[in-house]
CSV table of C-alpha atoms in Angstrom, one decimal:
chain,number,residue,atom,x,y,z
A,1,MET,CA,9.3,-4.7,-20.9
A,2,PRO,CA,9.4,-2.9,-17.6
A,3,SER,CA,7.7,-4.5,-14.7
A,4,PRO,CA,4.5,-2.9,-13.4
A,5,SER,CA,4.8,-0.8,-10.3
A,6,ASP,CA,3.0,-2.4,-7.4
A,7,SER,CA,0.2,-0.1,-6.3
A,8,ARG,CA,0.8,-0.9,-2.7
A,9,ASP,CA,4.3,0.5,-2.8
A,10,TYR,CA,3.2,4.1,-3.7
A,11,ARG,CA,0.5,6.3,-2.2
A,12,VAL,CA,-0.9,9.7,-3.1
A,13,LEU,CA,-3.2,11.3,-0.6
A,14,PHE,CA,-5.1,14.6,-0.7
A,15,PHE,CA,-6.0,16.3,2.5
A,16,CYS,CA,-9.0,18.6,1.9
A,17,PRO,CA,-11.1,20.7,4.4
A,18,ALA,CA,-13.8,18.4,5.6
A,19,SER,CA,-16.5,21.0,5.2
A,20,LEU,CA,-15.7,21.4,1.4
A,21,ALA,CA,-14.5,17.9,0.4
A,22,GLN,CA,-17.1,16.3,-1.7
A,23,ALA,CA,-15.8,13.4,-3.8
A,24,GLU,CA,-17.6,14.7,-7.0
A,25,ARG,CA,-15.7,18.1,-6.8
A,26,ILE,CA,-12.3,16.5,-6.6
A,27,GLU,CA,-12.7,13.4,-8.7
A,28,VAL,CA,-13.1,15.4,-12.0
A,29,PRO,CA,-9.9,17.5,-11.8
A,30,VAL,CA,-7.8,14.6,-10.7
A,31,GLY,CA,-9.4,12.3,-13.4
A,32,ARG,CA,-8.5,14.9,-16.0
A,33,LEU,CA,-4.9,15.0,-14.9
A,34,LEU,CA,-4.6,11.3,-14.8
A,35,SER,CA,-6.0,11.1,-18.3
A,36,ARG,CA,-3.7,13.9,-19.6
A,37,ILE,CA,-0.6,12.1,-18.2
A,38,GLN,CA,-1.8,8.8,-19.5
A,39,ALA,CA,-1.7,7.2,-16.0
A,40,PRO,CA,-3.4,3.9,-15.3
A,41,PRO,CA,-7.1,4.1,-14.3
A,42,ALA,CA,-7.7,5.1,-10.7
A,43,GLU,CA,-10.4,6.3,-8.3
A,44,LEU,CA,-10.3,8.6,-5.3
A,45,ALA,CA,-11.2,6.7,-2.2
A,46,PRO,CA,-12.0,8.4,1.1
A,47,LEU,CA,-10.0,7.0,4.0
A,48,GLU,CA,-12.4,6.4,6.8
A,49,GLU,CA,-9.7,5.3,9.2
A,50,ALA,CA,-8.4,8.9,9.3
A,51,GLY,CA,-10.2,9.6,12.6
A,52,THR,CA,-7.7,12.1,14.1
A,53,LEU,CA,-7.5,13.9,10.8
A,54,SER,CA,-11.3,14.1,10.6
A,55,GLU,CA,-11.4,15.6,14.1
A,56,ALA,CA,-8.8,18.1,13.0
A,57,GLY,CA,-11.1,19.2,10.1
A,58,TRP,CA,-9.5,17.2,7.2
A,59,LYS,CA,-11.1,14.7,4.8
A,60,VAL,CA,-8.5,12.4,3.3
A,61,TYR,CA,-8.7,10.9,-0.2
A,62,MET,CA,-6.3,8.3,-1.6
A,63,VAL,CA,-5.6,7.7,-5.3
A,64,ARG,CA,-6.5,4.0,-5.6
A,65,SER,CA,-5.3,2.2,-8.8
A,66,LEU,CA,-7.8,0.1,-10.6
A,67,SER,CA,-5.1,-2.1,-12.3
A,68,GLU,CA,-1.8,-3.6,-11.3
A,69,ARG,CA,0.1,-0.6,-12.6
A,70,SER,CA,0.3,2.2,-10.0
A,71,ALA,CA,-1.6,5.4,-10.8
A,72,ALA,CA,0.0,6.9,-7.7
A,73,HIS,CA,3.5,6.3,-9.0
A,74,ALA,CA,2.5,7.9,-12.3
A,75,LEU,CA,1.1,10.9,-10.4
A,76,ALA,CA,4.2,11.4,-8.3
A,77,ALA,CA,5.7,14.1,-10.4
A,78,TYR,CA,2.3,15.9,-10.6
A,79,VAL,CA,1.4,16.1,-6.9
A,80,SER,CA,1.9,19.9,-6.8
A,81,GLU,CA,-0.2,20.4,-10.0
A,82,ALA,CA,-3.0,18.2,-8.7
A,83,THR,CA,-2.9,19.9,-5.2
A,84,CYS,CA,-3.1,23.4,-6.7
A,85,THR,CA,-5.9,22.3,-9.0
A,86,LEU,CA,-7.9,21.0,-6.1
A,87,ALA,CA,-7.2,24.1,-4.0
A,88,ALA,CA,-8.6,26.2,-6.8
A,89,GLU,CA,-11.6,23.9,-7.2
A,90,LEU,CA,-12.4,24.0,-3.5
A,91,GLU,CA,-11.3,27.5,-2.9
A,92,ALA,CA,-9.4,26.4,0.2
A,93,GLU,CA,-6.1,25.1,1.4
A,94,VAL,CA,-5.3,21.5,0.2
A,95,LEU,CA,-2.3,19.3,0.9
A,96,GLY,CA,-1.1,16.6,-1.5
A,97,LEU,CA,1.3,13.8,-0.3
A,98,TYR,CA,3.2,11.2,-2.3
A,99,VAL,CA,4.9,8.5,-0.4
A,100,ASP,CA,7.1,5.7,-1.7
A,101,VAL,CA,6.1,3.2,1.0
A,102,SER,CA,8.8,0.6,0.2
A,103,GLY,CA,11.5,3.3,-0.3
A,104,ASP,CA,12.5,6.2,1.8
A,105,SER,CA,11.1,9.1,0.0
A,106,ALA,CA,8.1,11.4,0.0
A,107,ARG,CA,6.9,14.6,-1.5
A,108,VAL,CA,4.3,17.0,0.0
A,109,CYS,CA,2.7,20.1,-1.4
A,110,ARG,CA,0.5,22.7,0.4
A,111,CYS,CA,-1.5,25.0,-1.8
A,112,GLU,CA,-4.0,27.8,-1.2
A,113,PRO,CA,-6.2,29.0,-4.1
A,114,ASP,CA,-4.7,32.5,-4.3
A,115,GLN,CA,-1.1,31.5,-3.7
A,116,GLY,CA,1.6,29.4,-5.2
A,117,PRO,CA,2.5,25.9,-3.8
A,118,GLU,CA,4.8,25.3,-0.9
A,119,THR,CA,6.5,22.0,-1.4
A,120,PHE,CA,8.9,19.7,0.4
A,121,ALA,CA,10.6,16.5,-0.7
A,122,GLY,CA,12.9,14.3,1.1
A,123,ARG,CA,13.2,11.2,3.4
A,124,ARG,CA,9.8,9.7,4.2
A,125,HIS,CA,9.8,10.4,7.9
A,126,VAL,CA,10.9,14.0,7.5
A,127,ALA,CA,8.2,14.7,4.8
A,128,LEU,CA,5.6,13.0,7.0
A,129,GLY,CA,6.7,15.2,9.9
A,130,ARG,CA,6.3,18.3,7.7
A,131,THR,CA,2.9,17.2,6.5
A,132,ALA,CA,1.8,16.6,10.2
A,133,GLU,CA,3.1,20.1,11.0
A,134,TRP,CA,1.0,21.6,8.2
A,135,LEU,CA,-2.1,19.6,9.2
A,136,GLU,CA,-1.5,20.3,12.9
A,137,VAL,CA,-1.6,16.6,13.8
A,138,ALA,CA,0.9,14.2,15.4
A,139,PRO,CA,3.3,12.5,12.9
A,140,ALA,CA,2.2,9.1,14.2
A,141,THR,CA,-1.3,9.9,12.8
A,142,LEU,CA,0.1,10.0,9.3
A,143,ALA,CA,2.4,7.0,9.8
A,144,ALA,CA,-0.6,5.0,10.8
A,145,LEU,CA,-2.3,5.7,7.4
A,146,PHE,CA,0.6,4.0,5.7
A,147,GLN,CA,0.9,1.2,8.3
A,148,LEU,CA,4.4,2.5,9.1
A,149,GLU,CA,6.2,2.7,12.4
A,150,ALA,CA,6.8,6.3,13.5
A,151,PRO,CA,10.6,6.7,14.0
A,152,ASP,CA,11.1,6.9,17.8
A,153,ASP,CA,14.8,7.4,17.7
A,154,TYR,CA,15.1,9.9,14.9
A,155,GLU,CA,17.4,12.7,15.7
A,156,PRO,CA,17.9,15.4,13.1
A,157,ASP,CA,21.5,15.8,12.1
A,158,ALA,CA,23.2,19.2,11.5
A,159,GLU,CA,22.0,19.4,7.9
A,160,ASP,CA,18.4,18.7,8.9
A,161,ARG,CA,18.6,21.3,11.6
A,162,PHE,CA,20.1,23.9,9.2
A,163,VAL,CA,17.4,23.2,6.6
A,164,GLU,CA,14.6,23.4,9.2
A,165,GLU,CA,16.1,26.7,10.5
A,166,LYS,CA,16.1,28.2,7.0
A,167,LEU,CA,12.6,27.0,6.3
A,168,GLN,CA,11.4,28.6,9.5
A,169,GLU,CA,13.1,31.9,8.5
A,170,ALA,CA,11.4,31.6,5.1
A,171,ARG,CA,8.0,31.0,6.6
A,172,THR,CA,8.4,34.0,8.9
A,173,LEU,CA,9.4,36.2,6.0
A,174,MET,CA,6.5,34.9,3.9
A,175,GLU,CA,4.0,35.7,6.7
A,176,GLN,CA,5.5,39.2,7.0
A,177,TYR,CA,5.1,39.7,3.3
A,178,ARG,CA,1.5,38.4,3.3
A,179,ARG,CA,0.6,40.8,6.2
A,180,HIS,CA,2.2,43.7,4.4
A,181,ALA,CA,0.5,42.8,1.1
A,182,LYS,CA,-2.9,42.6,2.8
A,183,VAL,CA,-2.3,46.0,4.5
A,184,SER,CA,-1.3,47.6,1.1
A,185,THR,CA,-4.4,46.5,-0.7
């Protein structure tokens, strides 16, 4: 029999616009998804210690397991789906973040209601950096939510720089496409 996943080792957070983020509006779609994937019972708990994020206009909700088995771990493969469902429900941009706290991996998804998801997966500190960039906050702000040390000495290697350069090119092209699509309609 497999051992249960410790709920403290995995986190799923949703970052919603503070002006639209009412627990009732987001609990139902997340609950339906958890039920569909037969995840352990969980609740969405607002993180009150997200002060800087609140100041930046974000309300943060964490998937909190109600048993020893981790609902967050079960939800890991569905972060993009849950994020896009919430974006459609709130009719606003939403970010979803899965972090393996004891490991070195994370996955983040940013979704707007009328667009497909933009995702990133990789080493934890790189994914937290991407999330901080999307939220327009300091990476240390996110590291504090997980009680992690922000890497002071991290220097991107050639591969990280190449990937970042290609992602920046893709973002630029996407913005050009979006501007052109808006002008055409």
